[in-house]
């Protein structure tokens, strides 16, 4: 589970329950504290004296209560459900192919305590309309097919789906280019030119860019960019890892999330991806082999077919996810500039909530009434 908003599972599902159940709630804080200084745990904080991190942790603590959780859950649900519908519309287009499959997602647990915690989360998300069913060990085996599962039970979320993120991004980029969109790769933003309450230009490594509207969606690098603009963006970079293998014969077709280990196993075409962990280590893309090993070892404890001993991966990846203290993104008009819209801090649900966030940005810029209440995502809420 991630800090405050979603999962650290990578791309196992689009509507998986922890997308809607923040870690920032009383029942999960003790678990997070036990994990946070264990270098192989799902949630780890790299020890460092940094004012921004300490301030972030203080705000995170303030958000860790049932009231804040209950207010955040419907917001995340609305973002994710709308994104799901948009993915369905993308998948229906002949010009876009990104491995979109609506097979649900199956949580597995190898301890009774883990299963009880999973059932508690299922009850919480059930209260906002996300369906689930608890499965016995035998029922899990039936769902997975001809595999050996060493679990006590599971929870199935039949409304979920998954996709291949890289294929979606590539397909979307091609689609935008055919519509006249332009990309400037390897172009660094150096600063901004301002005139009162308007940004009149963006200084880049390729010169000045001018635009009527600016959308700042810089992920974990957002705080550094907005500092010049006098905007507070308490975002911490949360590193996650994934390891991709060629897909072995006989692995389950349905995405699986290893409940206690917080590792996801996602079939993606002819590949199989293991993904997990959340590491607050700053803007650091170095790879911690101990954490990678923890991700690759965990799935075999649940399903024997997930044992990758002796199999060479085709890709080992680390990426930074932008996490706010309360688990909600900074989404909306800037409090300081009339033509600047912020869209950052989506944590582990960037793929799950990205399309809906883009729809909201479009509605803001064009003056259309947003499809949902955005007040809890106000970029000005942190001052």
CSV table of C-alpha atoms in Angstrom, one decimal:
chain,number,residue,atom,x,y,z
A,1,UNK,CA,0.0,0.0,0.0
A,2,UNK,CA,1.3,3.4,-0.7
A,3,UNK,CA,1.5,6.5,1.5
A,4,UNK,CA,-1.8,8.1,1.6
A,5,UNK,CA,-3.4,7.4,-1.7
A,6,UNK,CA,-3.0,4.3,-3.7
A,7,UNK,CA,-0.9,1.3,-4.3
A,8,UNK,CA,2.8,0.8,-5.0
A,9,UNK,CA,1.8,-2.1,-7.2
A,10,UNK,CA,2.7,-0.7,-10.5
A,11,UNK,CA,0.0,-1.5,-13.1
A,12,UNK,CA,-1.8,-4.5,-11.8
A,13,UNK,CA,-5.2,-2.8,-11.9
A,14,UNK,CA,-7.0,0.4,-12.5
A,15,UNK,CA,-9.6,0.2,-9.8
A,16,UNK,CA,-7.8,-1.9,-7.2
A,17,UNK,CA,-9.1,-1.2,-3.7
A,18,UNK,CA,-6.1,0.5,-2.2
A,19,UNK,CA,-6.5,3.2,-4.9
A,20,UNK,CA,-9.4,4.3,-2.8
A,21,UNK,CA,-8.3,3.4,0.7
A,22,UNK,CA,-5.5,5.7,1.9
A,23,UNK,CA,-2.7,4.4,4.1
A,24,UNK,CA,-3.2,7.6,6.0
A,25,UNK,CA,-5.7,6.2,8.3
A,26,UNK,CA,-5.4,5.1,12.0
A,27,UNK,CA,-5.3,1.4,11.4
A,28,UNK,CA,-2.4,1.5,8.9
A,29,UNK,CA,-0.1,4.0,10.6
A,30,UNK,CA,1.4,1.4,13.0
A,31,UNK,CA,2.2,-0.9,10.1
A,32,UNK,CA,3.8,1.9,8.2
A,33,UNK,CA,6.0,2.9,11.1
A,34,UNK,CA,7.2,-0.8,11.4
A,35,UNK,CA,8.0,-0.8,7.7
A,36,UNK,CA,9.5,2.6,7.2
A,37,UNK,CA,13.1,1.9,8.2
A,38,UNK,CA,13.3,-1.7,7.0
A,39,UNK,CA,15.2,-1.6,3.7
A,40,UNK,CA,13.3,-4.6,2.3
A,41,UNK,CA,9.8,-3.6,3.5
A,42,UNK,CA,7.1,-2.4,1.1
A,43,UNK,CA,7.4,1.1,2.6
A,44,UNK,CA,10.8,2.5,3.3
A,45,UNK,CA,12.2,6.0,4.1
A,46,UNK,CA,15.8,6.6,3.3
A,47,UNK,CA,17.2,8.3,6.5
A,48,UNK,CA,18.2,11.9,5.8
A,49,UNK,CA,17.8,15.3,7.4
A,50,UNK,CA,15.8,17.3,5.0
A,51,UNK,CA,13.3,20.0,6.0
A,52,UNK,CA,10.9,19.3,3.1
A,53,UNK,CA,10.7,15.6,4.1
A,54,UNK,CA,10.1,16.4,7.8
A,55,UNK,CA,7.4,18.9,6.8
A,56,UNK,CA,5.8,16.4,4.5
A,57,UNK,CA,5.8,13.7,7.3
A,58,UNK,CA,4.2,16.2,9.7
A,59,UNK,CA,1.4,16.9,7.2
A,60,UNK,CA,1.0,13.2,6.5
A,61,UNK,CA,0.5,12.6,10.2
A,62,UNK,CA,-2.2,15.3,10.3
A,63,UNK,CA,-4.0,13.6,7.4
A,64,UNK,CA,-3.9,10.2,9.1
A,65,UNK,CA,-7.4,10.0,10.5
A,66,UNK,CA,-10.7,8.4,9.5
A,67,UNK,CA,-12.4,11.7,8.7
A,68,UNK,CA,-9.8,12.7,6.1
A,69,UNK,CA,-9.8,9.1,4.7
A,70,UNK,CA,-13.6,9.1,4.3
A,71,UNK,CA,-13.5,12.4,2.5
A,72,UNK,CA,-10.7,11.4,0.1
A,73,UNK,CA,-12.1,8.0,-0.9
A,74,UNK,CA,-15.0,9.3,-3.1
A,75,UNK,CA,-12.7,11.8,-4.8
A,76,UNK,CA,-10.3,9.0,-5.8
A,77,UNK,CA,-13.1,6.8,-6.8
A,78,UNK,CA,-14.6,9.4,-9.1
A,79,UNK,CA,-11.2,10.0,-10.8
A,80,UNK,CA,-10.5,6.4,-11.3
A,81,UNK,CA,-14.0,5.3,-12.5
A,82,UNK,CA,-14.1,8.2,-15.0
A,83,UNK,CA,-10.6,7.2,-16.2
A,84,UNK,CA,-11.7,3.6,-16.6
A,85,UNK,CA,-14.5,4.8,-18.9
A,86,UNK,CA,-12.1,6.8,-20.9
A,87,UNK,CA,-9.8,3.8,-21.2
A,88,UNK,CA,-12.7,1.9,-22.6
A,89,UNK,CA,-13.3,4.6,-25.2
A,90,UNK,CA,-9.6,4.6,-26.1
A,91,UNK,CA,-9.6,0.8,-26.5
A,92,UNK,CA,-12.6,1.0,-28.8
A,93,UNK,CA,-10.6,3.2,-31.2
A,94,UNK,CA,-9.0,1.3,-34.1
A,95,UNK,CA,-5.9,3.5,-33.9
A,96,UNK,CA,-5.0,2.7,-30.3
A,97,UNK,CA,-3.8,-0.6,-29.0
A,98,UNK,CA,-2.4,-0.9,-25.4
A,99,UNK,CA,-3.3,-4.3,-24.1
A,100,UNK,CA,-6.5,-3.2,-22.3
A,101,UNK,CA,-8.1,-6.2,-20.6
A,102,UNK,CA,-11.1,-6.3,-18.2
A,103,UNK,CA,-10.3,-9.4,-16.1
A,104,UNK,CA,-10.5,-8.0,-12.6
A,105,UNK,CA,-7.8,-8.3,-10.1
A,106,UNK,CA,-7.2,-10.9,-7.4
A,107,UNK,CA,-5.7,-10.2,-4.0
A,108,UNK,CA,-4.0,-13.2,-2.4
A,109,UNK,CA,-3.2,-13.6,1.3
A,110,UNK,CA,-1.0,-16.2,3.0
A,111,UNK,CA,-1.9,-15.2,6.6
A,112,UNK,CA,-5.2,-14.9,8.4
A,113,UNK,CA,-4.3,-11.4,9.6
A,114,UNK,CA,-3.6,-10.4,6.1
A,115,UNK,CA,-6.9,-11.7,4.9
A,116,UNK,CA,-8.8,-9.9,7.6
A,117,UNK,CA,-7.1,-6.7,6.7
A,118,UNK,CA,-8.0,-7.3,3.1
A,119,UNK,CA,-11.6,-7.9,4.0
A,120,UNK,CA,-11.7,-4.6,6.0
A,121,UNK,CA,-10.4,-2.7,3.0
A,122,UNK,CA,-13.0,-4.5,0.9
A,123,UNK,CA,-15.8,-3.3,3.2
A,124,UNK,CA,-14.5,0.3,3.0
A,125,UNK,CA,-14.4,0.4,-0.7
A,126,UNK,CA,-17.7,-1.4,-0.9
A,127,UNK,CA,-19.2,1.6,0.9
A,128,UNK,CA,-18.3,3.7,-2.2
A,129,UNK,CA,-19.6,1.2,-4.8
A,130,UNK,CA,-16.6,-1.0,-5.6
A,131,UNK,CA,-17.6,-4.7,-5.7
A,132,UNK,CA,-15.6,-7.6,-4.3
A,133,UNK,CA,-15.9,-11.2,-3.2
A,134,UNK,CA,-14.0,-13.1,-0.6
A,135,UNK,CA,-12.6,-16.4,-1.8
A,136,UNK,CA,-11.5,-19.5,0.1
A,137,UNK,CA,-8.2,-21.2,-0.6
A,138,UNK,CA,-10.0,-23.7,-2.9
A,139,UNK,CA,-11.9,-21.0,-4.7
A,140,UNK,CA,-8.7,-19.1,-5.3
A,141,UNK,CA,-7.2,-22.3,-6.8
A,142,UNK,CA,-10.2,-22.6,-9.1
A,143,UNK,CA,-9.9,-19.0,-10.3
A,144,UNK,CA,-6.1,-19.3,-11.0
A,145,UNK,CA,-6.4,-22.5,-12.9
A,146,UNK,CA,-3.7,-25.2,-13.0
A,147,UNK,CA,-1.4,-23.6,-10.5
A,148,UNK,CA,-0.3,-24.2,-6.9
A,149,UNK,CA,-1.4,-21.4,-4.6
A,150,UNK,CA,-0.1,-21.4,-1.0
A,151,UNK,CA,-2.6,-19.0,0.4
A,152,UNK,CA,-5.3,-19.0,3.0
A,153,UNK,CA,-7.7,-17.0,0.8
A,154,UNK,CA,-8.2,-14.1,-1.5
A,155,UNK,CA,-10.4,-11.2,-2.5
A,156,UNK,CA,-11.5,-10.8,-6.1
A,157,UNK,CA,-12.4,-7.3,-7.5
A,158,UNK,CA,-14.3,-8.2,-10.7
A,159,UNK,CA,-14.7,-4.6,-11.9
A,160,UNK,CA,-11.0,-4.0,-12.4
A,161,UNK,CA,-8.9,-4.0,-15.6
A,162,UNK,CA,-5.3,-3.6,-16.6
A,163,UNK,CA,-3.2,-2.4,-19.5
A,164,UNK,CA,0.4,-2.0,-20.8
A,165,UNK,CA,1.4,1.5,-19.7
A,166,UNK,CA,4.2,2.0,-22.3
A,167,UNK,CA,2.0,0.9,-25.1
A,168,UNK,CA,-0.7,3.3,-24.0
A,169,UNK,CA,1.7,6.3,-23.8
A,170,UNK,CA,3.2,5.5,-27.2
A,171,UNK,CA,-0.2,5.0,-28.8
A,172,UNK,CA,-1.5,8.2,-27.2
A,173,UNK,CA,1.5,10.2,-28.4
A,174,UNK,CA,1.0,8.9,-32.0
A,175,UNK,CA,-2.7,9.8,-31.8
A,176,UNK,CA,-1.8,13.4,-30.6
A,177,UNK,CA,0.8,13.8,-33.3
A,178,UNK,CA,-1.7,12.9,-36.0
A,179,UNK,CA,-4.0,15.7,-34.6
A,180,UNK,CA,-1.2,18.3,-34.8
A,181,UNK,CA,0.3,18.0,-31.4
A,182,UNK,CA,4.0,18.6,-31.1
A,183,UNK,CA,6.6,17.2,-28.6
A,184,UNK,CA,9.9,18.7,-27.6
A,185,UNK,CA,12.0,15.7,-26.2
A,186,UNK,CA,15.1,16.4,-24.2
A,187,UNK,CA,14.0,19.9,-23.5
A,188,UNK,CA,14.6,21.2,-20.0
A,189,UNK,CA,12.4,23.9,-18.3
A,190,UNK,CA,14.7,26.5,-16.8
A,191,UNK,CA,12.2,29.1,-15.5
A,192,UNK,CA,9.3,31.4,-16.3
A,193,UNK,CA,8.6,34.9,-17.5
A,194,UNK,CA,5.8,36.5,-15.6
A,195,UNK,CA,3.7,39.6,-16.0
A,196,UNK,CA,1.5,40.2,-13.0
A,197,UNK,CA,-0.9,37.3,-12.6
A,198,UNK,CA,0.0,35.8,-15.9
A,199,UNK,CA,2.9,33.6,-17.1
A,200,UNK,CA,3.9,35.0,-20.5
A,201,UNK,CA,6.7,32.5,-21.3
A,202,UNK,CA,8.6,29.4,-20.3
A,203,UNK,CA,12.4,29.5,-20.5
A,204,UNK,CA,13.7,26.2,-21.8
A,205,UNK,CA,17.0,24.7,-23.0
A,206,UNK,CA,15.6,25.3,-26.5
A,207,UNK,CA,14.7,28.9,-26.0
A,208,UNK,CA,11.5,30.7,-24.9
A,209,UNK,CA,8.1,29.1,-25.4
A,210,UNK,CA,5.0,31.2,-25.4
A,211,UNK,CA,1.4,30.0,-24.7
A,212,UNK,CA,-1.9,31.3,-23.7
A,213,UNK,CA,-2.3,28.5,-21.1
A,214,UNK,CA,0.3,26.6,-19.1
A,215,UNK,CA,-0.3,23.1,-17.6
A,216,UNK,CA,2.3,22.1,-15.2
A,217,UNK,CA,2.4,18.3,-14.8
A,218,UNK,CA,6.0,17.6,-13.8
A,219,UNK,CA,5.4,14.8,-11.3
A,220,UNK,CA,8.1,14.5,-8.6
A,221,UNK,CA,10.0,17.5,-10.0
A,222,UNK,CA,7.1,19.8,-9.5
A,223,UNK,CA,8.3,21.4,-6.2
A,224,UNK,CA,11.5,22.6,-7.8
A,225,UNK,CA,9.7,24.1,-10.8
A,226,UNK,CA,7.0,26.0,-8.8
A,227,UNK,CA,9.4,27.4,-6.2
A,228,UNK,CA,10.3,30.3,-8.5
A,229,UNK,CA,6.5,31.0,-8.8
A,230,UNK,CA,6.0,31.2,-5.1
A,231,UNK,CA,3.8,28.1,-5.0
A,232,UNK,CA,4.0,25.5,-2.3
A,233,UNK,CA,3.8,21.9,-3.6
A,234,UNK,CA,4.6,19.5,-0.8
A,235,UNK,CA,5.4,16.5,-3.0
A,236,UNK,CA,7.8,13.7,-2.1
A,237,UNK,CA,9.3,11.4,-4.8
A,238,UNK,CA,8.2,7.8,-4.0
A,239,UNK,CA,10.5,5.3,-5.8
A,240,UNK,CA,9.0,2.0,-7.0
A,241,UNK,CA,10.5,-0.9,-8.8
A,242,UNK,CA,9.4,-3.3,-11.4
A,243,UNK,CA,11.0,-6.4,-12.9
A,244,UNK,CA,9.7,-7.7,-16.3
A,245,UNK,CA,10.2,-11.3,-17.5
A,246,UNK,CA,9.2,-13.2,-20.6
A,247,UNK,CA,5.9,-14.7,-19.7
A,248,UNK,CA,6.3,-18.3,-18.6
A,249,UNK,CA,3.8,-21.0,-19.7
A,250,UNK,CA,0.9,-21.5,-17.4
A,251,UNK,CA,0.9,-18.3,-15.3
A,252,UNK,CA,-2.6,-17.0,-14.5
A,253,UNK,CA,-4.3,-14.6,-16.9
A,254,UNK,CA,-5.7,-12.5,-14.1
A,255,UNK,CA,-3.5,-9.9,-12.4
A,256,UNK,CA,-2.5,-10.9,-8.9
A,257,UNK,CA,-1.6,-8.7,-5.9
A,258,UNK,CA,0.3,-10.4,-3.1
A,259,UNK,CA,-1.5,-8.9,-0.1
A,260,UNK,CA,1.1,-8.9,2.7
A,261,UNK,CA,4.1,-8.3,0.5
A,262,UNK,CA,2.4,-5.5,-1.5
A,263,UNK,CA,3.8,-6.9,-4.8
A,264,UNK,CA,1.7,-7.0,-8.0
A,265,UNK,CA,2.1,-9.6,-10.7
A,266,UNK,CA,0.6,-8.5,-14.0
A,267,UNK,CA,0.5,-10.4,-17.3
A,268,UNK,CA,1.2,-8.0,-20.1
A,269,UNK,CA,1.0,-9.7,-23.5
A,270,UNK,CA,4.0,-11.9,-23.8
A,271,UNK,CA,5.6,-10.5,-20.6
A,272,UNK,CA,5.0,-10.8,-16.9
A,273,UNK,CA,5.7,-7.9,-14.6
A,274,UNK,CA,6.5,-7.9,-10.9
A,275,UNK,CA,6.1,-4.4,-9.3
A,276,UNK,CA,6.1,-3.0,-5.8
A,277,UNK,CA,7.6,-1.0,-3.0
A,278,UNK,CA,7.4,2.6,-2.0
A,279,UNK,CA,10.7,4.3,-1.1
A,280,UNK,CA,10.9,7.9,0.0
A,281,UNK,CA,14.4,8.6,-1.1
A,282,UNK,CA,14.2,12.0,-2.8
A,283,UNK,CA,14.9,12.6,-6.5
A,284,UNK,CA,17.1,9.5,-6.6
A,285,UNK,CA,16.7,7.0,-9.4
A,286,UNK,CA,19.5,4.7,-8.2
A,287,UNK,CA,18.5,1.1,-7.7
A,288,UNK,CA,18.6,-0.8,-4.4
A,289,UNK,CA,19.3,-4.4,-5.1
A,290,UNK,CA,17.9,-5.6,-1.8
A,291,UNK,CA,14.5,-4.0,-2.6
A,292,UNK,CA,14.5,-5.4,-6.1
A,293,UNK,CA,15.2,-8.9,-4.7
A,294,UNK,CA,12.4,-8.5,-2.2
A,295,UNK,CA,10.0,-7.7,-5.2
A,296,UNK,CA,11.1,-10.7,-7.2
A,297,UNK,CA,11.1,-13.2,-4.3
A,298,UNK,CA,7.6,-12.4,-2.9
A,299,UNK,CA,5.2,-13.7,-5.5
A,300,UNK,CA,6.5,-17.3,-5.3
A,301,UNK,CA,5.3,-17.4,-1.7
A,302,UNK,CA,1.8,-17.1,-3.0
A,303,UNK,CA,1.8,-18.9,-6.3
A,304,UNK,CA,4.4,-21.5,-7.3
A,305,UNK,CA,4.3,-20.5,-11.0
A,306,UNK,CA,5.7,-17.1,-10.0
A,307,UNK,CA,9.0,-18.6,-9.0
A,308,UNK,CA,11.6,-16.9,-11.3
A,309,UNK,CA,14.7,-18.6,-9.9
A,310,UNK,CA,17.2,-18.9,-12.7
A,311,UNK,CA,15.2,-16.8,-15.1
A,312,UNK,CA,16.8,-13.6,-16.4
A,313,UNK,CA,14.7,-10.5,-16.5
A,314,UNK,CA,14.3,-8.5,-19.7
A,315,UNK,CA,14.0,-5.2,-17.8
A,316,UNK,CA,14.6,-3.9,-14.3
A,317,UNK,CA,13.1,-0.5,-13.7
A,318,UNK,CA,12.8,2.2,-11.1
A,319,UNK,CA,10.6,5.2,-11.2
A,320,UNK,CA,9.5,8.1,-9.0
A,321,UNK,CA,5.9,8.7,-8.2
A,322,UNK,CA,4.8,12.1,-6.8
A,323,UNK,CA,3.1,11.8,-3.4
A,324,UNK,CA,1.3,14.5,-1.5
A,325,UNK,CA,0.8,14.3,2.3
A,326,UNK,CA,-2.9,13.8,2.1
A,327,UNK,CA,-2.9,11.4,-0.9
A,328,UNK,CA,-4.8,13.8,-3.2
A,329,UNK,CA,-3.2,15.4,-6.3
A,330,UNK,CA,-2.7,19.1,-6.8
A,331,UNK,CA,-5.3,19.6,-9.5
A,332,UNK,CA,-6.7,22.9,-10.5
A,333,UNK,CA,-6.0,26.6,-11.2
A,334,UNK,CA,-2.9,28.0,-9.6
A,335,UNK,CA,-3.7,30.4,-6.7
A,336,UNK,CA,-1.2,32.9,-8.1
A,337,UNK,CA,-1.4,32.8,-11.9
A,338,UNK,CA,-4.6,33.0,-13.9
A,339,UNK,CA,-3.3,31.0,-16.9
A,340,UNK,CA,-1.5,28.2,-14.9
A,341,UNK,CA,-3.1,24.9,-14.1
A,342,UNK,CA,-1.4,22.4,-11.9
A,343,UNK,CA,-1.8,18.6,-12.4
A,344,UNK,CA,0.7,16.8,-10.1
A,345,UNK,CA,0.9,14.5,-7.1
A,346,UNK,CA,-1.0,11.5,-8.5
A,347,UNK,CA,1.2,9.1,-6.5
A,348,UNK,CA,0.8,5.5,-7.5
A,349,UNK,CA,-2.5,6.1,-9.4
A,350,UNK,CA,-1.1,8.1,-12.3
A,351,UNK,CA,-2.3,5.5,-14.8
A,352,UNK,CA,-5.5,4.9,-12.9
A,353,UNK,CA,-6.5,8.6,-12.7
A,354,UNK,CA,-4.6,10.3,-15.5
A,355,UNK,CA,-7.3,10.4,-18.2
A,356,UNK,CA,-9.9,11.9,-15.8
A,357,UNK,CA,-7.3,14.4,-14.5
A,358,UNK,CA,-6.7,15.4,-18.1
A,359,UNK,CA,-10.4,15.8,-18.7
A,360,UNK,CA,-10.7,18.1,-15.7
A,361,UNK,CA,-7.7,20.2,-16.9
A,362,UNK,CA,-9.5,20.5,-20.3
A,363,UNK,CA,-12.7,21.6,-18.6
A,364,UNK,CA,-10.9,24.1,-16.5
A,365,UNK,CA,-9.1,25.7,-19.4
A,366,UNK,CA,-12.2,25.8,-21.7
A,367,UNK,CA,-14.5,27.0,-19.0
A,368,UNK,CA,-16.7,23.9,-18.8
A,369,UNK,CA,-18.2,22.8,-15.5
A,370,UNK,CA,-15.9,20.0,-14.1
A,371,UNK,CA,-17.6,16.6,-14.0
A,372,UNK,CA,-16.8,16.2,-10.3
A,373,UNK,CA,-16.1,18.3,-7.2
A,374,UNK,CA,-12.4,19.3,-7.2
A,375,UNK,CA,-12.3,21.2,-3.9
A,376,UNK,CA,-10.2,18.7,-2.0
A,377,UNK,CA,-7.6,18.8,-4.7
A,378,UNK,CA,-7.2,22.6,-4.6
A,379,UNK,CA,-3.5,23.4,-5.2
A,380,UNK,CA,-3.8,26.2,-2.7
A,381,UNK,CA,-4.7,24.0,0.2
A,382,UNK,CA,-1.1,23.8,1.5
A,383,UNK,CA,-0.6,27.5,1.5
